[in-house]
Amino acid sequence: MMEESFGRVDRIEVFILRVPLNFPFETSFGVQKEKEALIVRVDAGGVIGWGECVATYAPLFNYETTKTALHVIKEFLAPSLAKADTLAGVFSGFQLVRGHLMAKAALENALLDVLARQKGISLSVLLGGEKKTRIPSGISIGIAKDIPALIRTIEDALTKRYHRVKLKIKKGMDIAILEAVRDWFPHIPLTVDANANYTPSDEGLIGTMDGFNLAMIEQPYTYDDLYQHSLLQRKLSTSICLDESIKTIDDARTAMALGSCRIINIKQGRVGGLVNSRAIAEYVTKAGGSVWSGGMLETGLGRAVNLQLQTLPGFDAPGDTAETARFYREDIVEPSAALDTEGYIAVPPGVGIGVTVLEKRLQTFAIHHEVLFGIG
């Protein structure tokens, strides 16, 4: 795959979309009422491929934003594609740019889509995925200020047969919420995600969470820490899951060696794309850890990519790929990710990423459109 030619890149277009969410989604670093999404279209070898950059409008999850991603793609990454016709060549050029993994992932996704479409196969097959036709879906619920409303949301999720419930938490909005949820739902698969809101001084508070029979506690400490997490994991029976702290396979190696976590949430955009995701998953599972696929409020385009990723070996736990309709009234692709009656979402069956981008819908939501190079 790495040495196969996808042909000359003839054109790259970018769109920045602003898509309203169905409801405000709150995490420890803020509230989102809309999704600002950077979409990349690449024409190469007579085929069109698509990618979605998972960066957000502000540098809150990490330092990248849609605007920095556009700048890096336009000024540095896209020009390097004119000199490469294989993924190996692309990655070699990308190495000259430090960081900016979300920007790199968007282009890599589009090029992999091109390559899979040229071969007439799915992205899953191209990556070496297993023959999975559907993926168990988990639901991520924003920080709850109204516990009765939270209980109703969980009840609805269980009615729809979601396979796991994840609650966003932060200091002051944690233990009381867990007590209420466990009182109503003593046995459901439950996780919490702090998005780096706690510090080592909160060790006792986090230790209290051990009593709630959680599947994992996700990213309790700061976004770039591995060492303090290793000290915390030794004192908890509950598994720590790292998200923001894992950006490269070297981070994963260090985390596993230190015992910083037992589980890693692989967001393909955060780690630079699908090829890096596959390498991290292979390493972590061989080292005795577990992996699963998280989400970044992607449109249906990014959700399709995440579903293809979850066909790879090791991705056995329910991911955060909820159905698109939970977050968006209108999608930019068809078919949209939709739950079946057993809480699974079908892996898009077509070639490439498996979905069709609705270009008129892109124009509806676009606040910026630019041809980086190419005819017209």
JSON list of C-alpha atoms in Angstrom, two decimals, residues 38 50-55 61-62 64 91 100-110 112 123 127 243 246-248 264-281 292-296 298-299 301-310 312 315 321 353:
[
{"chain": "A", "resi": 38, "resn": "LEU", "atom": "CA", "xyz": [-12.45, 21.55, 7.48]},
{"chain": "A", "resi": 50, "resn": "TRP", "atom": "CA", "xyz": [-12.29, 13.14, 0.62]},
{"chain": "A", "resi": 51, "resn": "GLY", "atom": "CA", "xyz": [-11.00, 13.79, 4.13]},
{"chain": "A", "resi": 52, "resn": "GLU", "atom": "CA", "xyz": [-12.23, 15.64, 7.22]},
{"chain": "A", "resi": 53, "resn": "CYS", "atom": "CA", "xyz": [-9.90, 17.46, 9.58]},
{"chain": "A", "resi": 54, "resn": "VAL", "atom": "CA", "xyz": [-11.02, 16.93, 13.18]},
{"chain": "A", "resi": 55, "resn": "ALA", "atom": "CA", "xyz": [-9.53, 20.17, 14.52]},
{"chain": "A", "resi": 61, "resn": "PHE", "atom": "CA", "xyz": [-8.52, 20.10, 22.67]},
{"chain": "A", "resi": 62, "resn": "ASN", "atom": "CA", "xyz": [-4.99, 20.69, 21.38]},
{"chain": "A", "resi": 64, "resn": "GLU", "atom": "CA", "xyz": [-4.62, 22.87, 16.22]},
{"chain": "A", "resi": 91, "resn": "PHE", "atom": "CA", "xyz": [4.79, 10.80, 4.47]},
{"chain": "A", "resi": 100, "resn": "HIS", "atom": "CA", "xyz": [0.02, 19.44, 12.93]},
{"chain": "A", "resi": 101, "resn": "LEU", "atom": "CA", "xyz": [-1.16, 15.84, 12.91]},
{"chain": "A", "resi": 102, "resn": "MET", "atom": "CA", "xyz": [-4.81, 16.70, 12.33]},
{"chain": "A", "resi": 103, "resn": "ALA", "atom": "CA", "xyz": [-3.93, 18.63, 9.17]},
{"chain": "A", "resi": 104, "resn": "LYS", "atom": "CA", "xyz": [-1.81, 15.73, 7.97]},
{"chain": "A", "resi": 105, "resn": "ALA", "atom": "CA", "xyz": [-4.54, 13.20, 8.73]},
{"chain": "A", "resi": 106, "resn": "ALA", "atom": "CA", "xyz": [-7.09, 15.06, 6.62]},
{"chain": "A", "resi": 107, "resn": "LEU", "atom": "CA", "xyz": [-4.90, 14.81, 3.52]},
{"chain": "A", "resi": 108, "resn": "GLU", "atom": "CA", "xyz": [-3.86, 11.23, 4.30]},
{"chain": "A", "resi": 109, "resn": "ASN", "atom": "CA", "xyz": [-7.52, 10.21, 4.62]},
{"chain": "A", "resi": 110, "resn": "ALA", "atom": "CA", "xyz": [-8.32, 11.76, 1.24]},
{"chain": "A", "resi": 112, "resn": "LEU", "atom": "CA", "xyz": [-6.27, 6.68, 1.05]},
{"chain": "A", "resi": 123, "resn": "LEU", "atom": "CA", "xyz": [-10.88, 1.60, 2.91]},
{"chain": "A", "resi": 127, "resn": "LEU", "atom": "CA", "xyz": [-6.03, -1.11, 5.57]},
{"chain": "A", "resi": 243, "resn": "ASP", "atom": "CA", "xyz": [-6.59, 10.20, 24.80]},
{"chain": "A", "resi": 246, "resn": "ILE", "atom": "CA", "xyz": [-1.11, 9.91, 22.96]},
{"chain": "A", "resi": 247, "resn": "LYS", "atom": "CA", "xyz": [-0.12, 11.66, 19.75]},
{"chain": "A", "resi": 248, "resn": "THR", "atom": "CA", "xyz": [2.46, 9.25, 18.32]},
{"chain": "A", "resi": 264, "resn": "ILE", "atom": "CA", "xyz": [-5.80, 4.00, 24.59]},
{"chain": "A", "resi": 265, "resn": "ASN", "atom": "CA", "xyz": [-8.49, 5.94, 22.78]},
{"chain": "A", "resi": 266, "resn": "ILE", "atom": "CA", "xyz": [-7.24, 6.18, 19.19]},
{"chain": "A", "resi": 267, "resn": "LYS", "atom": "CA", "xyz": [-8.64, 9.22, 17.43]},
{"chain": "A", "resi": 268, "resn": "GLN", "atom": "CA", "xyz": [-7.18, 8.83, 13.98]},
{"chain": "A", "resi": 269, "resn": "GLY", "atom": "CA", "xyz": [-7.03, 12.59, 13.41]},
{"chain": "A", "resi": 270, "resn": "ARG", "atom": "CA", "xyz": [-5.17, 13.16, 16.66]},
{"chain": "A", "resi": 271, "resn": "VAL", "atom": "CA", "xyz": [-2.41, 10.68, 15.77]},
{"chain": "A", "resi": 272, "resn": "GLY", "atom": "CA", "xyz": [-1.90, 11.79, 12.16]},
{"chain": "A", "resi": 273, "resn": "GLY", "atom": "CA", "xyz": [-4.20, 9.44, 10.28]},
{"chain": "A", "resi": 274, "resn": "LEU", "atom": "CA", "xyz": [-5.19, 5.86, 9.67]},
{"chain": "A", "resi": 275, "resn": "VAL", "atom": "CA", "xyz": [-1.75, 4.41, 8.99]},
{"chain": "A", "resi": 276, "resn": "ASN", "atom": "CA", "xyz": [-0.44, 5.69, 12.32]},
{"chain": "A", "resi": 277, "resn": "SER", "atom": "CA", "xyz": [-3.64, 4.49, 14.03]},
{"chain": "A", "resi": 278, "resn": "ARG", "atom": "CA", "xyz": [-3.08, 0.99, 12.73]},
{"chain": "A", "resi": 279, "resn": "ALA", "atom": "CA", "xyz": [0.52, 0.98, 13.95]},
{"chain": "A", "resi": 280, "resn": "ILE", "atom": "CA", "xyz": [-0.47, 2.19, 17.43]},
{"chain": "A", "resi": 281, "resn": "ALA", "atom": "CA", "xyz": [-3.27, -0.38, 17.68]},
{"chain": "A", "resi": 292, "resn": "TRP", "atom": "CA", "xyz": [-10.90, 1.77, 20.86]},
{"chain": "A", "resi": 293, "resn": "SER", "atom": "CA", "xyz": [-11.92, 4.57, 18.50]},
{"chain": "A", "resi": 294, "resn": "GLY", "atom": "CA", "xyz": [-13.01, 7.94, 19.82]},
{"chain": "A", "resi": 295, "resn": "GLY", "atom": "CA", "xyz": [-14.73, 10.78, 18.01]},
{"chain": "A", "resi": 296, "resn": "MET", "atom": "CA", "xyz": [-14.50, 14.55, 17.60]},
{"chain": "A", "resi": 298, "resn": "GLU", "atom": "CA", "xyz": [-17.31, 14.60, 13.07]},
{"chain": "A", "resi": 299, "resn": "THR", "atom": "CA", "xyz": [-19.79, 15.00, 10.25]},
{"chain": "A", "resi": 301, "resn": "LEU", "atom": "CA", "xyz": [-17.64, 12.02, 6.41]},
{"chain": "A", "resi": 302, "resn": "GLY", "atom": "CA", "xyz": [-15.39, 11.68, 9.43]},
{"chain": "A", "resi": 303, "resn": "ARG", "atom": "CA", "xyz": [-17.73, 9.11, 10.99]},
{"chain": "A", "resi": 304, "resn": "ALA", "atom": "CA", "xyz": [-17.42, 6.95, 7.88]},
{"chain": "A", "resi": 305, "resn": "VAL", "atom": "CA", "xyz": [-13.62, 7.03, 8.22]},
{"chain": "A", "resi": 306, "resn": "ASN", "atom": "CA", "xyz": [-13.86, 6.08, 11.91]},
{"chain": "A", "resi": 307, "resn": "LEU", "atom": "CA", "xyz": [-16.15, 3.17, 11.10]},
{"chain": "A", "resi": 308, "resn": "GLN", "atom": "CA", "xyz": [-13.65, 1.86, 8.53]},
{"chain": "A", "resi": 309, "resn": "LEU", "atom": "CA", "xyz": [-10.88, 2.17, 11.14]},
{"chain": "A", "resi": 310, "resn": "GLN", "atom": "CA", "xyz": [-12.85, 0.08, 13.63]},
{"chain": "A", "resi": 312, "resn": "LEU", "atom": "CA", "xyz": [-9.04, -3.34, 12.14]},
{"chain": "A", "resi": 315, "resn": "PHE", "atom": "CA", "xyz": [-10.87, -2.46, 17.89]},
{"chain": "A", "resi": 321, "resn": "THR", "atom": "CA", "xyz": [-19.15, 6.70, 16.71]},
{"chain": "A", "resi": 353, "resn": "ILE", "atom": "CA", "xyz": [-14.65, 5.54, 2.60]}
]
